[in-house]
Amino acid sequence: MRTPDFSPRATGGLLKSAIAHPRLLQAAKTAVGVAIAWKLAPLMPGVADDYPYYAPLGVIVASFPTLMGSIKNAAQTLAGLVIGIALAASVIIFSEPSVVTVSLVVGIGMLFSGIRQLGAGRDYVPIAGLFVLIVGGPNADGYSIGYVSQMTLGVVVGLAINLLVAPPLRVTAAVKELSRLRAALGTHLASVADALEADWPPQEGEWSKQGATLNDTTTAVRRALAEADESRRINMRARIRPHDLSTDYTDLAALENTTFYVRDLTDVLAGAAWGTPVPVELPEELRPALGAAVRATANVVTEWYTGETNLKSLEAAEAAVAAVTQAIHDHRELGAEAIVAASAATLDLNRMLVALRPGIVRDAPVAA
């Protein structure tokens, strides 16, 4: 068993990593913001100081993993509050709060909460209207002013802390997710090559069921890139650590295409091996060449994942795929039904390499 390293350097590194963790940093900033807002709330002028408990709530509303997210969330919430208060005010002007008026305000508020543009503020429309009528009651005007004022104070405090202690960039996490997708594709293709090179038909393996997993991984990568993109907007840290996410989006598009062709290739080979989802033939004469082509393509993806990209591997994979095409031509006497699976698999491999080529060429070391 590995002995834990409690040296000052190792302990300091772990402490630094923990402090820098986005969720922990956000929690700490929110806690500090709530304390500051709670101290400032009684200093608000007029009737607002009667409702200090809404200031900490404003801080929580403005606490979001990204600066743009914080601003957007806070603006939408305040907009929802104002709309809800306006609905309640329109009722109070003409009548007293009652079962009918309260129900009417909440019902109309629920209709407003269907407005997509209100985002996080949608849920606050009926809540604000209900609070003004029930909690505010005869002092609805003072309550409304205090509610909005204290929430705004909390929002300002939360945004100020977020600006002073900028949230961490999510670029590293996004790059790791992208790398994980490359690794998953390389491993999957290597498993397919193993199946082609083993006794046929092979034992049903994980490679035949990995389509959904690859899709989930692709979705996670796209989400991580979107978060990384948003984390850089109006974030001072982005100037210190510049990173062009457009390249990562381009790579993701190539890997998404590759994932689609990998799934198609998997379905073709599963059909040849076990007759599902579509039964097809894969003659023994074509399996060695096809296995070599899949193996070569797997090597290309794996090398891109490990950072050992080189054009020779890409050219070798393209040559291996061309060899399958030649093998199909050489064995055309087998008939159309016998070569349809190999032809479909070859087309998938060709499309994979076409999708991967720009990124491979870009990242391959320049020859001296």
mmCIF file with all atom_site columns, N, CA and C in Angstrom, residues 78-112:
data_model
loop_
_atom_site.group_PDB
_atom_site.id
_atom_site.type_symbol
_atom_site.label_atom_id
_atom_site.label_alt_id
_atom_site.label_comp_id
_atom_site.label_asym_id
_atom_site.label_entity_id
_atom_site.label_seq_id
_atom_site.pdbx_PDB_ins_code
_atom_site.Cartn_x
_atom_site.Cartn_y
_atom_site.Cartn_z
_atom_site.occupancy
_atom_site.B_iso_or_equiv
_atom_site.pdbx_formal_charge
_atom_site.auth_seq_id
_atom_site.auth_comp_id
_atom_site.auth_asym_id
_atom_site.auth_atom_id
_atom_site.pdbx_PDB_model_num
ATOM 1   N N  . LEU A 1 78  ? -34.362 39.616 -10.103 1.00 0.00 ? 78  LEU A N  1
ATOM 2   C CA . LEU A 1 78  ? -34.919 40.925 -9.769  1.00 0.00 ? 78  LEU A CA 1
ATOM 3   C C  . LEU A 1 78  ? -36.088 41.260 -10.701 1.00 0.00 ? 78  LEU A C  1
ATOM 4   N N  . ALA A 1 79  ? -35.957 40.902 -11.977 1.00 0.00 ? 79  ALA A N  1
ATOM 5   C CA . ALA A 1 79  ? -37.055 41.142 -12.915 1.00 0.00 ? 79  ALA A CA 1
ATOM 6   C C  . ALA A 1 79  ? -38.298 40.357 -12.502 1.00 0.00 ? 79  ALA A C  1
ATOM 7   N N  . GLY A 1 80  ? -38.106 39.108 -12.082 1.00 0.00 ? 80  GLY A N  1
ATOM 8   C CA . GLY A 1 80  ? -39.225 38.294 -11.615 1.00 0.00 ? 80  GLY A CA 1
ATOM 9   C C  . GLY A 1 80  ? -39.879 38.893 -10.382 1.00 0.00 ? 80  GLY A C  1
ATOM 10  N N  . LEU A 1 81  ? -39.056 39.408 -9.462  1.00 0.00 ? 81  LEU A N  1
ATOM 11  C CA . LEU A 1 81  ? -39.600 40.038 -8.258  1.00 0.00 ? 81  LEU A CA 1
ATOM 12  C C  . LEU A 1 81  ? -40.444 41.253 -8.601  1.00 0.00 ? 81  LEU A C  1
ATOM 13  N N  . VAL A 1 82  ? -39.910 42.101 -9.467  1.00 0.00 ? 82  VAL A N  1
ATOM 14  C CA . VAL A 1 82  ? -40.627 43.332 -9.838  1.00 0.00 ? 82  VAL A CA 1
ATOM 15  C C  . VAL A 1 82  ? -41.968 43.001 -10.492 1.00 0.00 ? 82  VAL A C  1
ATOM 16  N N  . ILE A 1 83  ? -41.977 42.010 -11.376 1.00 0.00 ? 83  ILE A N  1
ATOM 17  C CA . ILE A 1 83  ? -43.226 41.622 -12.044 1.00 0.00 ? 83  ILE A CA 1
ATOM 18  C C  . ILE A 1 83  ? -44.231 41.084 -11.013 1.00 0.00 ? 83  ILE A C  1
ATOM 19  N N  . GLY A 1 84  ? -43.760 40.240 -10.104 1.00 0.00 ? 84  GLY A N  1
ATOM 20  C CA . GLY A 1 84  ? -44.645 39.687 -9.076  1.00 0.00 ? 84  GLY A CA 1
ATOM 21  C C  . GLY A 1 84  ? -45.208 40.768 -8.171  1.00 0.00 ? 84  GLY A C  1
ATOM 22  N N  . ILE A 1 85  ? -44.366 41.723 -7.781  1.00 0.00 ? 85  ILE A N  1
ATOM 23  C CA . ILE A 1 85  ? -44.823 42.818 -6.925  1.00 0.00 ? 85  ILE A CA 1
ATOM 24  C C  . ILE A 1 85  ? -45.823 43.692 -7.675  1.00 0.00 ? 85  ILE A C  1
ATOM 25  N N  . ALA A 1 86  ? -45.556 43.922 -8.964  1.00 0.00 ? 86  ALA A N  1
ATOM 26  C CA . ALA A 1 86  ? -46.484 44.729 -9.766  1.00 0.00 ? 86  ALA A CA 1
ATOM 27  C C  . ALA A 1 86  ? -47.852 44.050 -9.871  1.00 0.00 ? 86  ALA A C  1
ATOM 28  N N  . LEU A 1 87  ? -47.858 42.731 -10.016 1.00 0.00 ? 87  LEU A N  1
ATOM 29  C CA . LEU A 1 87  ? -49.133 42.009 -10.060 1.00 0.00 ? 87  LEU A CA 1
ATOM 30  C C  . LEU A 1 87  ? -49.888 42.157 -8.748  1.00 0.00 ? 87  LEU A C  1
ATOM 31  N N  . ALA A 1 88  ? -49.169 42.016 -7.634  1.00 0.00 ? 88  ALA A N  1
ATOM 32  C CA . ALA A 1 88  ? -49.815 42.155 -6.329  1.00 0.00 ? 88  ALA A CA 1
ATOM 33  C C  . ALA A 1 88  ? -50.321 43.576 -6.124  1.00 0.00 ? 88  ALA A C  1
ATOM 34  N N  . ALA A 1 89  ? -49.532 44.569 -6.572  1.00 0.00 ? 89  ALA A N  1
ATOM 35  C CA . ALA A 1 89  ? -49.931 45.967 -6.411  1.00 0.00 ? 89  ALA A CA 1
ATOM 36  C C  . ALA A 1 89  ? -51.198 46.278 -7.191  1.00 0.00 ? 89  ALA A C  1
ATOM 37  N N  . SER A 1 90  ? -51.317 45.694 -8.369  1.00 0.00 ? 90  SER A N  1
ATOM 38  C CA . SER A 1 90  ? -52.507 45.946 -9.184  1.00 0.00 ? 90  SER A CA 1
ATOM 39  C C  . SER A 1 90  ? -53.765 45.411 -8.512  1.00 0.00 ? 90  SER A C  1
ATOM 40  N N  . VAL A 1 91  ? -53.631 44.372 -7.704  1.00 0.00 ? 91  VAL A N  1
ATOM 41  C CA . VAL A 1 91  ? -54.775 43.820 -6.972  1.00 0.00 ? 91  VAL A CA 1
ATOM 42  C C  . VAL A 1 91  ? -55.103 44.690 -5.771  1.00 0.00 ? 91  VAL A C  1
ATOM 43  N N  . ILE A 1 92  ? -54.056 45.114 -5.053  1.00 0.00 ? 92  ILE A N  1
ATOM 44  C CA . ILE A 1 92  ? -54.265 45.891 -3.828  1.00 0.00 ? 92  ILE A CA 1
ATOM 45  C C  . ILE A 1 92  ? -54.925 47.227 -4.126  1.00 0.00 ? 92  ILE A C  1
ATOM 46  N N  . ILE A 1 93  ? -54.606 47.797 -5.287  1.00 0.00 ? 93  ILE A N  1
ATOM 47  C CA . ILE A 1 93  ? -55.190 49.085 -5.652  1.00 0.00 ? 93  ILE A CA 1
ATOM 48  C C  . ILE A 1 93  ? -56.706 49.005 -5.729  1.00 0.00 ? 93  ILE A C  1
ATOM 49  N N  . PHE A 1 94  ? -57.216 47.897 -6.212  1.00 0.00 ? 94  PHE A N  1
ATOM 50  C CA . PHE A 1 94  ? -58.658 47.780 -6.459  1.00 0.00 ? 94  PHE A CA 1
ATOM 51  C C  . PHE A 1 94  ? -59.410 46.993 -5.388  1.00 0.00 ? 94  PHE A C  1
ATOM 52  N N  . SER A 1 95  ? -58.711 46.173 -4.603  1.00 0.00 ? 95  SER A N  1
ATOM 53  C CA . SER A 1 95  ? -59.429 45.384 -3.598  1.00 0.00 ? 95  SER A CA 1
ATOM 54  C C  . SER A 1 95  ? -58.477 44.911 -2.511  1.00 0.00 ? 95  SER A C  1
ATOM 55  N N  . GLU A 1 96  ? -59.044 44.354 -1.455  1.00 0.00 ? 96  GLU A N  1
ATOM 56  C CA . GLU A 1 96  ? -58.257 43.797 -0.358  1.00 0.00 ? 96  GLU A CA 1
ATOM 57  C C  . GLU A 1 96  ? -57.818 42.373 -0.701  1.00 0.00 ? 96  GLU A C  1
ATOM 58  N N  . PRO A 1 97  ? -56.698 41.920 -0.107  1.00 0.00 ? 97  PRO A N  1
ATOM 59  C CA . PRO A 1 97  ? -56.283 40.532 -0.329  1.00 0.00 ? 97  PRO A CA 1
ATOM 60  C C  . PRO A 1 97  ? -57.366 39.568 0.159   1.00 0.00 ? 97  PRO A C  1
ATOM 61  N N  . SER A 1 98  ? -57.677 38.589 -0.655  1.00 0.00 ? 98  SER A N  1
ATOM 62  C CA . SER A 1 98  ? -58.678 37.575 -0.309  1.00 0.00 ? 98  SER A CA 1
ATOM 63  C C  . SER A 1 98  ? -58.296 36.276 -1.005  1.00 0.00 ? 98  SER A C  1
ATOM 64  N N  . VAL A 1 99  ? -59.102 35.256 -0.754  1.00 0.00 ? 99  VAL A N  1
ATOM 65  C CA . VAL A 1 99  ? -58.835 33.973 -1.394  1.00 0.00 ? 99  VAL A CA 1
ATOM 66  C C  . VAL A 1 99  ? -58.831 34.130 -2.907  1.00 0.00 ? 99  VAL A C  1
ATOM 67  N N  . VAL A 1 100 ? -59.779 34.917 -3.414  1.00 0.00 ? 100 VAL A N  1
ATOM 68  C CA . VAL A 1 100 ? -59.901 35.092 -4.857  1.00 0.00 ? 100 VAL A CA 1
ATOM 69  C C  . VAL A 1 100 ? -58.718 35.873 -5.413  1.00 0.00 ? 100 VAL A C  1
ATOM 70  N N  . THR A 1 101 ? -58.362 37.000 -4.783  1.00 0.00 ? 101 THR A N  1
ATOM 71  C CA . THR A 1 101 ? -57.277 37.840 -5.310  1.00 0.00 ? 101 THR A CA 1
ATOM 72  C C  . THR A 1 101 ? -55.920 37.157 -5.195  1.00 0.00 ? 101 THR A C  1
ATOM 73  N N  . VAL A 1 102 ? -55.717 36.461 -4.075  1.00 0.00 ? 102 VAL A N  1
ATOM 74  C CA . VAL A 1 102 ? -54.447 35.736 -3.916  1.00 0.00 ? 102 VAL A CA 1
ATOM 75  C C  . VAL A 1 102 ? -54.317 34.658 -4.985  1.00 0.00 ? 102 VAL A C  1
ATOM 76  N N  . SER A 1 103 ? -55.401 33.924 -5.196  1.00 0.00 ? 103 SER A N  1
ATOM 77  C CA . SER A 1 103 ? -55.375 32.874 -6.224  1.00 0.00 ? 103 SER A CA 1
ATOM 78  C C  . SER A 1 103 ? -55.161 33.462 -7.607  1.00 0.00 ? 103 SER A C  1
ATOM 79  N N  . LEU A 1 104 ? -55.782 34.634 -7.847  1.00 0.00 ? 104 LEU A N  1
ATOM 80  C CA . LEU A 1 104 ? -55.648 35.283 -9.150  1.00 0.00 ? 104 LEU A CA 1
ATOM 81  C C  . LEU A 1 104 ? -54.207 35.715 -9.405  1.00 0.00 ? 104 LEU A C  1
ATOM 82  N N  . VAL A 1 105 ? -53.586 36.325 -8.402  1.00 0.00 ? 105 VAL A N  1
ATOM 83  C CA . VAL A 1 105 ? -52.197 36.783 -8.549  1.00 0.00 ? 105 VAL A CA 1
ATOM 84  C C  . VAL A 1 105 ? -51.259 35.607 -8.767  1.00 0.00 ? 105 VAL A C  1
ATOM 85  N N  . VAL A 1 106 ? -51.439 34.554 -7.996  1.00 0.00 ? 106 VAL A N  1
ATOM 86  C CA . VAL A 1 106 ? -50.568 33.379 -8.152  1.00 0.00 ? 106 VAL A CA 1
ATOM 87  C C  . VAL A 1 106 ? -50.785 32.740 -9.524  1.00 0.00 ? 106 VAL A C  1
ATOM 88  N N  . GLY A 1 107 ? -52.036 32.659 -9.965  1.00 0.00 ? 107 GLY A N  1
ATOM 89  C CA . GLY A 1 107 ? -52.317 32.070 -11.277 1.00 0.00 ? 107 GLY A CA 1
ATOM 90  C C  . GLY A 1 107 ? -51.687 32.869 -12.404 1.00 0.00 ? 107 GLY A C  1
ATOM 91  N N  . ILE A 1 108 ? -51.850 34.213 -12.363 1.00 0.00 ? 108 ILE A N  1
ATOM 92  C CA . ILE A 1 108 ? -51.237 35.062 -13.391 1.00 0.00 ? 108 ILE A CA 1
ATOM 93  C C  . ILE A 1 108 ? -49.715 34.986 -13.293 1.00 0.00 ? 108 ILE A C  1
ATOM 94  N N  . GLY A 1 109 ? -49.213 34.920 -12.059 1.00 0.00 ? 109 GLY A N  1
ATOM 95  C CA . GLY A 1 109 ? -47.766 34.788 -11.868 1.00 0.00 ? 109 GLY A CA 1
ATOM 96  C C  . GLY A 1 109 ? -47.215 33.518 -12.476 1.00 0.00 ? 109 GLY A C  1
ATOM 97  N N  . MET A 1 110 ? -48.000 32.441 -12.363 1.00 0.00 ? 110 MET A N  1
ATOM 98  C CA . MET A 1 110 ? -47.574 31.179 -12.979 1.00 0.00 ? 110 MET A CA 1
ATOM 99  C C  . MET A 1 110 ? -47.537 31.300 -14.505 1.00 0.00 ? 110 MET A C  1
ATOM 100 N N  . LEU A 1 111 ? -48.472 32.079 -15.056 1.00 0.00 ? 111 LEU A N  1
ATOM 101 C CA . LEU A 1 111 ? -48.437 32.301 -16.503 1.00 0.00 ? 111 LEU A CA 1
ATOM 102 C C  . LEU A 1 111 ? -47.177 33.055 -16.894 1.00 0.00 ? 111 LEU A C  1
ATOM 103 N N  . PHE A 1 112 ? -46.821 34.088 -16.111 1.00 0.00 ? 112 PHE A N  1
ATOM 104 C CA . PHE A 1 112 ? -45.591 34.836 -16.382 1.00 0.00 ? 112 PHE A CA 1
ATOM 105 C C  . PHE A 1 112 ? -44.356 33.960 -16.222 1.00 0.00 ? 112 PHE A C  1
#
